[in-house]
PDB file of C-alpha atoms in Angstrom:
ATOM      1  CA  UNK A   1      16.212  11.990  23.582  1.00  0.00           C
ATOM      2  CA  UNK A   2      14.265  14.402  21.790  1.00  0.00           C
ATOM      3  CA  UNK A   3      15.909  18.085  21.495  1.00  0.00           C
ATOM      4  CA  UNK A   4      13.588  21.696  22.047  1.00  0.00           C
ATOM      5  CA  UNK A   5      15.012  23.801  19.222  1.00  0.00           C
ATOM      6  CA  UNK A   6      17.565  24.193  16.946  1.00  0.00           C
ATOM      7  CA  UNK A   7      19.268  27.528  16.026  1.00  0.00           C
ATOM      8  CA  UNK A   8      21.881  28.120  13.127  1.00  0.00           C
ATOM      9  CA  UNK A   9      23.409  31.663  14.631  1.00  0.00           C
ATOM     10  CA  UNK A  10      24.621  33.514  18.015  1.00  0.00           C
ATOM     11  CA  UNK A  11      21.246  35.317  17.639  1.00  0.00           C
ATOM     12  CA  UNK A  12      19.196  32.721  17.691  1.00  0.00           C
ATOM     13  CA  UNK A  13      20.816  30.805  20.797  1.00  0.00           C
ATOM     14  CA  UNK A  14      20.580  34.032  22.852  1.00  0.00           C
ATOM     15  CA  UNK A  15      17.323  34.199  21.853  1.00  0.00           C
ATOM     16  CA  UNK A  16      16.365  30.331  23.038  1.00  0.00           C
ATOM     17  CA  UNK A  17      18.471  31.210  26.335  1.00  0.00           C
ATOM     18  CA  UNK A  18      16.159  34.268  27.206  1.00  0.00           C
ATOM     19  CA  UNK A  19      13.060  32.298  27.005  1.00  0.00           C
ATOM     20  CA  UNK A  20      14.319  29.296  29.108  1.00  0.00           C
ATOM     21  CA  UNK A  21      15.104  32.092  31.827  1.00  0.00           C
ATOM     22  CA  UNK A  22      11.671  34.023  31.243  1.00  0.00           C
ATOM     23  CA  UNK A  23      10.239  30.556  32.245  1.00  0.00           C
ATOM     24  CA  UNK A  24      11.946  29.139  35.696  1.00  0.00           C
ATOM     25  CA  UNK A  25      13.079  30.997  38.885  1.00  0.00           C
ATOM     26  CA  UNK A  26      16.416  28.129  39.161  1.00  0.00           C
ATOM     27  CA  UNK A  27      19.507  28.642  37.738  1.00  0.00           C
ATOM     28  CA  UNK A  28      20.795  27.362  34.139  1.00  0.00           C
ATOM     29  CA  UNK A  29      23.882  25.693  33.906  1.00  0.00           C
ATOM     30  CA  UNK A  30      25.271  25.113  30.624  1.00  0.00           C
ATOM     31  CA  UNK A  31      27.114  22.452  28.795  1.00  0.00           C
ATOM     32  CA  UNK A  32      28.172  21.438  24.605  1.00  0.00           C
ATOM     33  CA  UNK A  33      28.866  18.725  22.925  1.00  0.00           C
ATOM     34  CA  UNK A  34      30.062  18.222  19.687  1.00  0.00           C
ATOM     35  CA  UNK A  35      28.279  15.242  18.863  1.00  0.00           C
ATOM     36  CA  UNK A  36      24.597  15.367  19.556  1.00  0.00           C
ATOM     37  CA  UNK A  37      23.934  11.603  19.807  1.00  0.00           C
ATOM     38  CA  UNK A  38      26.313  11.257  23.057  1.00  0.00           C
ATOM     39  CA  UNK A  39      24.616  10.622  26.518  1.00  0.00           C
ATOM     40  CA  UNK A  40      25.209  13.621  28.835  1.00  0.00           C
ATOM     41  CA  UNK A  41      27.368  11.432  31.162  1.00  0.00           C
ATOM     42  CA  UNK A  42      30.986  12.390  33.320  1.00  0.00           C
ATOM     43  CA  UNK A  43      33.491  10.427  31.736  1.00  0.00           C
ATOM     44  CA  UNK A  44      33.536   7.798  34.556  1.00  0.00           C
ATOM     45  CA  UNK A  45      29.929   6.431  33.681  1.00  0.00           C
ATOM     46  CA  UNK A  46      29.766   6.663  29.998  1.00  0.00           C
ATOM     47  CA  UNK A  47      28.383   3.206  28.806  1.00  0.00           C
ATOM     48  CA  UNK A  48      31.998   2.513  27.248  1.00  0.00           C
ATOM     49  CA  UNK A  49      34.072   3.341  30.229  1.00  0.00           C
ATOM     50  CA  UNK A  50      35.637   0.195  31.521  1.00  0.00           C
ATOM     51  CA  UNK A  51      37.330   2.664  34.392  1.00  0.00           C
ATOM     52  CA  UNK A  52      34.253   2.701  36.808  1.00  0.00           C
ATOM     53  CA  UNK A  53      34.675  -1.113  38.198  1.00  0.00           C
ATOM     54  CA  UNK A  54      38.543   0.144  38.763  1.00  0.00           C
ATOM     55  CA  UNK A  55      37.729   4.149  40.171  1.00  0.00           C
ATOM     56  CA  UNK A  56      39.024   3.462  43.663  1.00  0.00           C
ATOM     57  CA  UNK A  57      42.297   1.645  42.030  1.00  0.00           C
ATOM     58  CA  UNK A  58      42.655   4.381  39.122  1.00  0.00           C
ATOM     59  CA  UNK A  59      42.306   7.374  41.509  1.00  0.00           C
ATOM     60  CA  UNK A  60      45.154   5.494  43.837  1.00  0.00           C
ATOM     61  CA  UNK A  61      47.451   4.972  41.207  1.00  0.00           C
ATOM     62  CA  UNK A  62      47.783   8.432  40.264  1.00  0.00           C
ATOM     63  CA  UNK A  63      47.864  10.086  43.465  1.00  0.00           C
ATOM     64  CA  UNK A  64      50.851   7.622  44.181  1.00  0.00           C
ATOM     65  CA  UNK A  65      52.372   8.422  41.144  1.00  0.00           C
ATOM     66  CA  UNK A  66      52.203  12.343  41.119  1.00  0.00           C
ATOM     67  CA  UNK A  67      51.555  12.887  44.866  1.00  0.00           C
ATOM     68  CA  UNK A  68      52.911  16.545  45.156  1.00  0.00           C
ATOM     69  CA  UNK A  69      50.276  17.796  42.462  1.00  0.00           C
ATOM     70  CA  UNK A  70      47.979  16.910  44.957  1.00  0.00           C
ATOM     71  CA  UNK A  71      49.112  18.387  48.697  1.00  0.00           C
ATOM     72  CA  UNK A  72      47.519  21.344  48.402  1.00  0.00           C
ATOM     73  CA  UNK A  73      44.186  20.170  48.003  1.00  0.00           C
ATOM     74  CA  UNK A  74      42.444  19.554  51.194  1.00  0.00           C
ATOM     75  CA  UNK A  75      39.456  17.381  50.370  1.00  0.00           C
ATOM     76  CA  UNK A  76      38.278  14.627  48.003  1.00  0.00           C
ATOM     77  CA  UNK A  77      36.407  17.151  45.829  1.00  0.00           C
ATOM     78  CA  UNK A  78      39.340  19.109  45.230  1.00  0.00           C
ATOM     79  CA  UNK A  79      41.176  16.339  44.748  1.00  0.00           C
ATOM     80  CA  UNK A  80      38.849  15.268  41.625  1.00  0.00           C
ATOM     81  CA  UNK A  81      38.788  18.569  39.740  1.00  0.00           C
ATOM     82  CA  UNK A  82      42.375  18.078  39.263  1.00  0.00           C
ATOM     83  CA  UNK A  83      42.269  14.399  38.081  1.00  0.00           C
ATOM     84  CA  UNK A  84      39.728  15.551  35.589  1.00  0.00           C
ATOM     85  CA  UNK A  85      42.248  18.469  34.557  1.00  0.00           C
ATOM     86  CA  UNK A  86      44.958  16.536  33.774  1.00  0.00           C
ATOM     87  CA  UNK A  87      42.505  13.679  31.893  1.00  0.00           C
ATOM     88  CA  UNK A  88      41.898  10.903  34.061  1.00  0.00           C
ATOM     89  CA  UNK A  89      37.746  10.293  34.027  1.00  0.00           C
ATOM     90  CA  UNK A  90      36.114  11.170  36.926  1.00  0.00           C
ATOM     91  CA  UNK A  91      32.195  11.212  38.484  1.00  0.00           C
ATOM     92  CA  UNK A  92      32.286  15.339  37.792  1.00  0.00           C
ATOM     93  CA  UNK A  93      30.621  16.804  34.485  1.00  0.00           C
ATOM     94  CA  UNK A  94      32.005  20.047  33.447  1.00  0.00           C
ATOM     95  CA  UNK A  95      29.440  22.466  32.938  1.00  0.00           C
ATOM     96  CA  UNK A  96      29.854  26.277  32.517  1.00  0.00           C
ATOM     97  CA  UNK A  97      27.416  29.146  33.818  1.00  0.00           C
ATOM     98  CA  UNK A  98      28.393  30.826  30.563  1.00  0.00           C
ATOM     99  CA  UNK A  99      26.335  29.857  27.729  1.00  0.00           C
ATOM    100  CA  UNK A 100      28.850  31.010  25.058  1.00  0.00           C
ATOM    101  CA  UNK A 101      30.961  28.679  26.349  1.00  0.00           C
ATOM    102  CA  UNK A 102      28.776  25.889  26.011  1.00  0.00           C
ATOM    103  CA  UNK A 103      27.813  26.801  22.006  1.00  0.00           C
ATOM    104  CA  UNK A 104      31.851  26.963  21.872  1.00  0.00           C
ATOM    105  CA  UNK A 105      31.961  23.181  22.764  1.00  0.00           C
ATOM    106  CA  UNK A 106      28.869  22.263  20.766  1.00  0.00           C
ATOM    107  CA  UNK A 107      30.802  23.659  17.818  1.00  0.00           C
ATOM    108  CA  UNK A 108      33.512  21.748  17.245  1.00  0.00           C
ATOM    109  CA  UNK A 109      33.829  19.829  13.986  1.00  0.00           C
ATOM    110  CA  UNK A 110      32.781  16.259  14.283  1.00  0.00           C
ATOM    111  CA  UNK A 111      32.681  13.585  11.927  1.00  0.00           C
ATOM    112  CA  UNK A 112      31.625   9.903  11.590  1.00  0.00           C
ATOM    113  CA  UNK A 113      32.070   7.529   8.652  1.00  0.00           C
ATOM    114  CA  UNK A 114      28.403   8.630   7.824  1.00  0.00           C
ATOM    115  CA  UNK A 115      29.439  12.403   7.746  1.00  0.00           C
ATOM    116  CA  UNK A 116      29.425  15.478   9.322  1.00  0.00           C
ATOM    117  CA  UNK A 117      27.675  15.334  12.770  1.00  0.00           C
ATOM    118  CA  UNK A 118      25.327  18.071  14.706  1.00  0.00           C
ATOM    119  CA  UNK A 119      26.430  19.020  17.966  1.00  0.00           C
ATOM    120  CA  UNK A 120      23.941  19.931  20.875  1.00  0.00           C
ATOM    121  CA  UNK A 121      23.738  22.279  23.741  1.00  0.00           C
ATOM    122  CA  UNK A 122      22.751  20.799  26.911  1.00  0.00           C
ATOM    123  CA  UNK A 123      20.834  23.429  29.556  1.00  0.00           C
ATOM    124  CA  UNK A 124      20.390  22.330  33.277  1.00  0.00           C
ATOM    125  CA  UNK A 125      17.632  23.537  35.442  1.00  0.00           C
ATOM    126  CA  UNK A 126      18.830  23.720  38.664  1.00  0.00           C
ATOM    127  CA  UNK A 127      16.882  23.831  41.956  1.00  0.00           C
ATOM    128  CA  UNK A 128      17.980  25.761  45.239  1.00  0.00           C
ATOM    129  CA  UNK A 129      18.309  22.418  46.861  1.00  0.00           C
ATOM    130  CA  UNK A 130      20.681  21.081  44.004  1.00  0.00           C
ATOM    131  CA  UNK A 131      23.197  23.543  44.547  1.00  0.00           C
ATOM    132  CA  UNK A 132      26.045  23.309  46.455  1.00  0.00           C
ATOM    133  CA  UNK A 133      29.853  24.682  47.054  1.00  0.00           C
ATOM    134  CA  UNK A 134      32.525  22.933  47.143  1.00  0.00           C
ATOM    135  CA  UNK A 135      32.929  22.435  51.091  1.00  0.00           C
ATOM    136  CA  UNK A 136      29.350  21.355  51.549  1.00  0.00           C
ATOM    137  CA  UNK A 137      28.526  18.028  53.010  1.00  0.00           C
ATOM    138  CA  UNK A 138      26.911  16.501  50.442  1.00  0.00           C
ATOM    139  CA  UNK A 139      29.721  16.860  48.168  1.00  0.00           C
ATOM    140  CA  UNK A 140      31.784  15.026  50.357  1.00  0.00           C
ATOM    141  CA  UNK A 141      29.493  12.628  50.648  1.00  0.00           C
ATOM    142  CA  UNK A 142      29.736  12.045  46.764  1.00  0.00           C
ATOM    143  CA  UNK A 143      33.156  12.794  46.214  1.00  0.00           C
ATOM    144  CA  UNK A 144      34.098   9.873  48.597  1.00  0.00           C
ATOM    145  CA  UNK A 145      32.195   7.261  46.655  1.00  0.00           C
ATOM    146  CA  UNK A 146      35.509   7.362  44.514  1.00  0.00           C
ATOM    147  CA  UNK A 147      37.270   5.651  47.621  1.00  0.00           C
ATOM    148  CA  UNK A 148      35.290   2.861  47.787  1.00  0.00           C
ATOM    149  CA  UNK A 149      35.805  -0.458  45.773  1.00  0.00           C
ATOM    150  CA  UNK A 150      33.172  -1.665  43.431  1.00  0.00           C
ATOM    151  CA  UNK A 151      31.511  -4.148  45.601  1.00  0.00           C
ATOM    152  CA  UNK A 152      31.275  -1.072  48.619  1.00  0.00           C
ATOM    153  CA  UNK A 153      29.600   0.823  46.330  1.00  0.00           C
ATOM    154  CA  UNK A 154      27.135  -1.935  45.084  1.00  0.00           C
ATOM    155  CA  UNK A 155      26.493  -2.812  48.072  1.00  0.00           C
ATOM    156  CA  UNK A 156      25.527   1.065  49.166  1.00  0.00           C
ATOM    157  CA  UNK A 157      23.549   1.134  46.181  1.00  0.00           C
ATOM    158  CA  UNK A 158      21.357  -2.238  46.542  1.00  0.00           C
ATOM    159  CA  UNK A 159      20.080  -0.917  50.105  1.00  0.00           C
ATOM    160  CA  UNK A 160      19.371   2.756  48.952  1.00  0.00           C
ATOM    161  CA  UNK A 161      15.811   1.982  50.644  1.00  0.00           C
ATOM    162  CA  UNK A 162      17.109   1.053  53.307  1.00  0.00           C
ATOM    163  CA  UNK A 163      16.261   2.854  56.733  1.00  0.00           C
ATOM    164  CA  UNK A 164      18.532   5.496  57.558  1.00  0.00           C
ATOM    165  CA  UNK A 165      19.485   3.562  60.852  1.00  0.00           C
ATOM    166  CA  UNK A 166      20.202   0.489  58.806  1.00  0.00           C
ATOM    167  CA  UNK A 167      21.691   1.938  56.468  1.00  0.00           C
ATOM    168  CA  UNK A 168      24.150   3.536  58.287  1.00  0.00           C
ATOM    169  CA  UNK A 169      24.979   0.373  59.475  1.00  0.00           C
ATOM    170  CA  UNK A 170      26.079  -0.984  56.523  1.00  0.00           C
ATOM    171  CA  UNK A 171      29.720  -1.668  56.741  1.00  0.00           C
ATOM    172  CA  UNK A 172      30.619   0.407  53.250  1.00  0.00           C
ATOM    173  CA  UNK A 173      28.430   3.092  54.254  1.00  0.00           C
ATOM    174  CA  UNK A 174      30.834   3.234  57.833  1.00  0.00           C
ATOM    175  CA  UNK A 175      34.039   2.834  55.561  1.00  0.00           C
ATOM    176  CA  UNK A 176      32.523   6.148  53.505  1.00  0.00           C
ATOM    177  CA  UNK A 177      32.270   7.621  56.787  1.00  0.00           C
ATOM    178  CA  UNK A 178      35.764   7.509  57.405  1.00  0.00           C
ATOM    179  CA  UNK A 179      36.759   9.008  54.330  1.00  0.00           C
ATOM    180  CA  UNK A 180      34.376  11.651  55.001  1.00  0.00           C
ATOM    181  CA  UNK A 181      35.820  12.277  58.715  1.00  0.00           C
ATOM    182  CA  UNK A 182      38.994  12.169  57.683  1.00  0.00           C
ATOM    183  CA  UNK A 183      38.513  15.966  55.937  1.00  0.00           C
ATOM    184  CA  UNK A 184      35.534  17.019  57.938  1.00  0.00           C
ATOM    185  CA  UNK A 185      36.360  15.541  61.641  1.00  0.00           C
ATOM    186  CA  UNK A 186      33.052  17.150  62.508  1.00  0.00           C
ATOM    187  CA  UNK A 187      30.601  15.978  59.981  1.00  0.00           C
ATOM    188  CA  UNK A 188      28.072  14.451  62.042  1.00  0.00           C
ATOM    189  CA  UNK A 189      28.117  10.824  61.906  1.00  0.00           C
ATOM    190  CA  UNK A 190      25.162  10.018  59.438  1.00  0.00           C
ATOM    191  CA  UNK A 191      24.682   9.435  56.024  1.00  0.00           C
ATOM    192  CA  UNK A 192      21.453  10.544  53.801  1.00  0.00           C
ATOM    193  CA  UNK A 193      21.391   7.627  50.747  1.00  0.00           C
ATOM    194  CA  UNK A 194      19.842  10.120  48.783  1.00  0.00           C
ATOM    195  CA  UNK A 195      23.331  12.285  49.213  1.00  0.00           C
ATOM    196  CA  UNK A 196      24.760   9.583  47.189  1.00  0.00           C
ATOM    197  CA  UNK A 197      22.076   9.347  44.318  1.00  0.00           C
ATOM    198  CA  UNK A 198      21.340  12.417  43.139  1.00  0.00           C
ATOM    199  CA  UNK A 199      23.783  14.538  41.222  1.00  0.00           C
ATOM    200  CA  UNK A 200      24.602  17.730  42.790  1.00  0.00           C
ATOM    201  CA  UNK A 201      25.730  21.341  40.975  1.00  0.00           C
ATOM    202  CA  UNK A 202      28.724  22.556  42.091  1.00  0.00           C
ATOM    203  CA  UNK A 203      30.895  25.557  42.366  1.00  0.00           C
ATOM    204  CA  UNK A 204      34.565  24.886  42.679  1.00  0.00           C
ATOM    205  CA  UNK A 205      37.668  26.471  43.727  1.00  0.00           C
ATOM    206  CA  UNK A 206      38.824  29.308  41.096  1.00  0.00           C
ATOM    207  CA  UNK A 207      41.675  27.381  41.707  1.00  0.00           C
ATOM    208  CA  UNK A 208      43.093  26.543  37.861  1.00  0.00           C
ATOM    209  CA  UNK A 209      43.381  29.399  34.938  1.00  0.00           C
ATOM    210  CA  UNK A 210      41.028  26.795  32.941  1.00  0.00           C
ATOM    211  CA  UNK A 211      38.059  26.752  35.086  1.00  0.00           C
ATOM    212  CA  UNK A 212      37.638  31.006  35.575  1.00  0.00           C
ATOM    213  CA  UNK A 213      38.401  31.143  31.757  1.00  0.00           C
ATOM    214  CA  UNK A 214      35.521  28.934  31.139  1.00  0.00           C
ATOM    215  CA  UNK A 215      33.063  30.423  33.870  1.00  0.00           C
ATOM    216  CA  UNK A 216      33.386  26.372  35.201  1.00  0.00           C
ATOM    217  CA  UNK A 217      31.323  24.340  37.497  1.00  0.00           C
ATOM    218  CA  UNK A 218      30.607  20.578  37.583  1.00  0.00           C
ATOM    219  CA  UNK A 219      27.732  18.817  38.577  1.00  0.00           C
ATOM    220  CA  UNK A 220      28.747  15.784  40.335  1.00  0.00           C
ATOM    221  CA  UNK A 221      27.050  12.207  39.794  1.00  0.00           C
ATOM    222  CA  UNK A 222      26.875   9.952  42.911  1.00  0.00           C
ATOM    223  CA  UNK A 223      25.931   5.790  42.381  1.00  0.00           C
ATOM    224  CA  UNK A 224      23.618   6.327  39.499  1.00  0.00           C
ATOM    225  CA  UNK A 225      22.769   8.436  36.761  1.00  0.00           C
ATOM    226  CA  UNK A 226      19.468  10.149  37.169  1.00  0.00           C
ATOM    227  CA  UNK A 227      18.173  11.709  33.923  1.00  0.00           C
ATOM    228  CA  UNK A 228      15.166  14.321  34.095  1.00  0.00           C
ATOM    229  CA  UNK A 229      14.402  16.257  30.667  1.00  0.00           C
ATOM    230  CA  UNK A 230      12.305  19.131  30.348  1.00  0.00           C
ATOM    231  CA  UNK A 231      10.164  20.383  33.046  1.00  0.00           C
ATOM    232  CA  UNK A 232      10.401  17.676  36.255  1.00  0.00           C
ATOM    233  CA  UNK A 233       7.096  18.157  38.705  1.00  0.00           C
ATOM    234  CA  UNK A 234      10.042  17.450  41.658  1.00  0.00           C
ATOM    235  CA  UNK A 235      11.369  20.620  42.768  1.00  0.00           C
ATOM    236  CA  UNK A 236      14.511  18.481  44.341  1.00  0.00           C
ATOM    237  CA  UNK A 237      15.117  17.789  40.488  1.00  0.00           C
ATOM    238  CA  UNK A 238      17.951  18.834  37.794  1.00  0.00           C
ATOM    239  CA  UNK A 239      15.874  19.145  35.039  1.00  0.00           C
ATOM    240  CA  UNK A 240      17.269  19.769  31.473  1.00  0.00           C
ATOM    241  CA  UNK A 241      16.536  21.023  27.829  1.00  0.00           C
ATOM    242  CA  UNK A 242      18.525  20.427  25.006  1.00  0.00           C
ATOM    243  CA  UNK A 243      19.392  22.459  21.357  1.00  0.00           C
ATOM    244  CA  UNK A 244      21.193  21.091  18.408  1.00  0.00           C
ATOM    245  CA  UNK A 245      23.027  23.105  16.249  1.00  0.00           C
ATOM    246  CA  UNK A 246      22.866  21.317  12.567  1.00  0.00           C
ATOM    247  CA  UNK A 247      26.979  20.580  11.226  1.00  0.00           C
ATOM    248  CA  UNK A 248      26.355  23.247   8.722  1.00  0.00           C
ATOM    249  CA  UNK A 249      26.364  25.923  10.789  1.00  0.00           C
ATOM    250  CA  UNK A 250      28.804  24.705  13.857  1.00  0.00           C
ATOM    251  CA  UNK A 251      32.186  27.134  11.501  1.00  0.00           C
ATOM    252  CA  UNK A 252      29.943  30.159  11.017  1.00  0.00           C
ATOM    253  CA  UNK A 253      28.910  30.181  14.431  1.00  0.00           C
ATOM    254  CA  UNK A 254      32.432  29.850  15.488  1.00  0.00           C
ATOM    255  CA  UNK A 255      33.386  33.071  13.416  1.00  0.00           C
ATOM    256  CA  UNK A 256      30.713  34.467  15.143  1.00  0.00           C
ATOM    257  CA  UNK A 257      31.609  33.713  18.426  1.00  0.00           C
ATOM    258  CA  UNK A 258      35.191  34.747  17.401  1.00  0.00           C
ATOM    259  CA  UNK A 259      34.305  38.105  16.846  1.00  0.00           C
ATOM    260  CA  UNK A 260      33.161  37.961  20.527  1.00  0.00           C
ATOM    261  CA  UNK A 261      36.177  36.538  22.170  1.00  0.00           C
ATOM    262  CA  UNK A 262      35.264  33.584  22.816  1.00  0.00           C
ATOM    263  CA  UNK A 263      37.439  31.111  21.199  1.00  0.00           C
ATOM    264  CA  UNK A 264      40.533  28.665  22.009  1.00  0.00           C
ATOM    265  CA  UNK A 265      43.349  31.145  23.564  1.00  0.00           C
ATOM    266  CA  UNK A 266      40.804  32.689  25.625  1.00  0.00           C
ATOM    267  CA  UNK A 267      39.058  29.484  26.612  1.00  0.00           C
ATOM    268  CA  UNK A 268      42.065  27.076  26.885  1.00  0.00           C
ATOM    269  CA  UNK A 269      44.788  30.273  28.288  1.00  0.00           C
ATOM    270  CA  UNK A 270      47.758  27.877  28.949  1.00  0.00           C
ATOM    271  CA  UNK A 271      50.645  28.435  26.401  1.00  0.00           C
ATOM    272  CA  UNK A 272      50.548  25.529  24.244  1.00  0.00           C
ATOM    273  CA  UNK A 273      46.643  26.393  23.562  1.00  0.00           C
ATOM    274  CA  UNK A 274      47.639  29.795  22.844  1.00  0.00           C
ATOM    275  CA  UNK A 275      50.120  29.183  20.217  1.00  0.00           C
ATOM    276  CA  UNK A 276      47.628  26.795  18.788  1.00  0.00           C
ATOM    277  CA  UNK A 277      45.145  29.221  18.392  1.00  0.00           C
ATOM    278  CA  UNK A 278      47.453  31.464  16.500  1.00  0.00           C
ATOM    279  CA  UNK A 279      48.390  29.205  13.963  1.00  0.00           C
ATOM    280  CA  UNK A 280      45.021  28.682  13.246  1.00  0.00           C
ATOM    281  CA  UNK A 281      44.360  32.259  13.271  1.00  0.00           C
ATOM    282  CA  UNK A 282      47.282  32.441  10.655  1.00  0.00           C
ATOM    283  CA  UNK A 283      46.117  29.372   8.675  1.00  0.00           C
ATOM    284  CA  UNK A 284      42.488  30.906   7.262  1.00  0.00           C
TER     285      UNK A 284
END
């Protein structure tokens, strides 16, 4: 994974962010890490996660445990964002449509037993046909892989060629369907494989203080992970560009981005994170 630029200020990001948007007509989506070696991936497909092989068991268990945290949401989607809230991994990516908040995330210390690591900013192109609200049809169609058992999903996955006819004869692909039905009684009765490939940008509910504090937005993964970088040549593509910001500068950039209110209490606004933020305030 090679990276575009580099930039050591606030400056100098803004700067990289105007000339990405000079040069495409889509919309950017924006996302940090902390540690620029890690594979852009939701928690539930990282190459470590054991939890994928036990999603449709893991998303059970704690919707049986905590059910009343959950009866207000009124589809699958919804249902996610809040797993991922309170920490279980899910198929959704956080991303933010505010690029601050992405250098925020790149900047947090990291270290390795080798030293002090660089973090990277992660910028998603995003085509018209990529993007999608939180009701849409295609998002159910994603969000409902997480009811299926492993061998469902496999066996969605191994016919992805398939004819659309056939493949909606698949007996996983019918199981999916009731799932799907069971929010949307009127979602017509057939299922595009390539609705369950591709990843998808979505807008959520401005249901949680966390998510409008963070300008939030996910971009949800279906059976695979399809990477693009740079410019794709597919306009039905989420493209992406990366820059890395080098471990010396991730603390002055943070002072900088301070200064501009953009920092924990205003980015994490439940109390605990707020009295967290003061003490380190207090601490300097």
């Amino acid at each position: 994974m090679t990276t575009e630029s580099r930039i050591e200020s606030v400056t100098e990001y803004i700067n990289e962010i105007a000339k990405l948007s000079k040069r495409s007509t889509s919309i950017h989506t924006f996302r940090g890490q902390r540690n620029s070696k890690w594979l852009d991936n939701p928690g539930l497909l990282r190459e470590n996660s054991k939890l994928l092989t036990h999603e449709y068991s893991a998303i059970r268990d704690l919707h049986s445990i905590h059910p009343q945290e959950f009866s207000q949401d009124l589809n699958m989607f919804d249902r996610l964002v809040r797993m991922q809230h309170y920490g279980l991994p899910t198929r959704l990516m956080d991303v933010s449509s505010n690029p601050l908040v992405a250098l925020f995330f790149a900047t947090e210390p990291s270290r390795s037993k080798h030293g002090d690591i660089d973090g990277r900013v992660i910028i998603y192109d995003v085509p018209k046909s990529r993007r999608k609200y939180f009701d849409s049809d295609s998002v159910s169609c994603a969000a409902n892989l997480a009811n299926l058992t492993d061998e469902e999903k496999s066996e969605l996955l191994r016919n992805e060629e398939m004819e659309l006819d056939d493949f909606n004869k698949l007996r996983s692909c019918d199981r999916l369907l009731q799932f799907i039905r069971a929010e949307k009684p009127h979602f017509r009765p057939i299922i595009n494989p390539k609705d369950l490939i591709k990843g998808f940008y979505v807008t959520p509910k401005m249901q949680n203080s966390r998510i409008i504090a963070q300008h939030g937005a996910f971009i949800i993964f279906g059976l695979k992970v399809v990477r693009v970088r740079g410019n794709s040549k597919s306009p039905d593509t989420i493209s992406r560009t990366m820059i890395d910001i080098p471990q010396s500068a991730k603390a002055p950039i943070r002072r900088e981005l301070d200064g501009l209110g953009i920092n924990g209490s205003t980015l994490f606004p439940e109390l605990s994170h707020a009295a967290s933020e003061i003490v380190r305030r207090y601490s300097q």
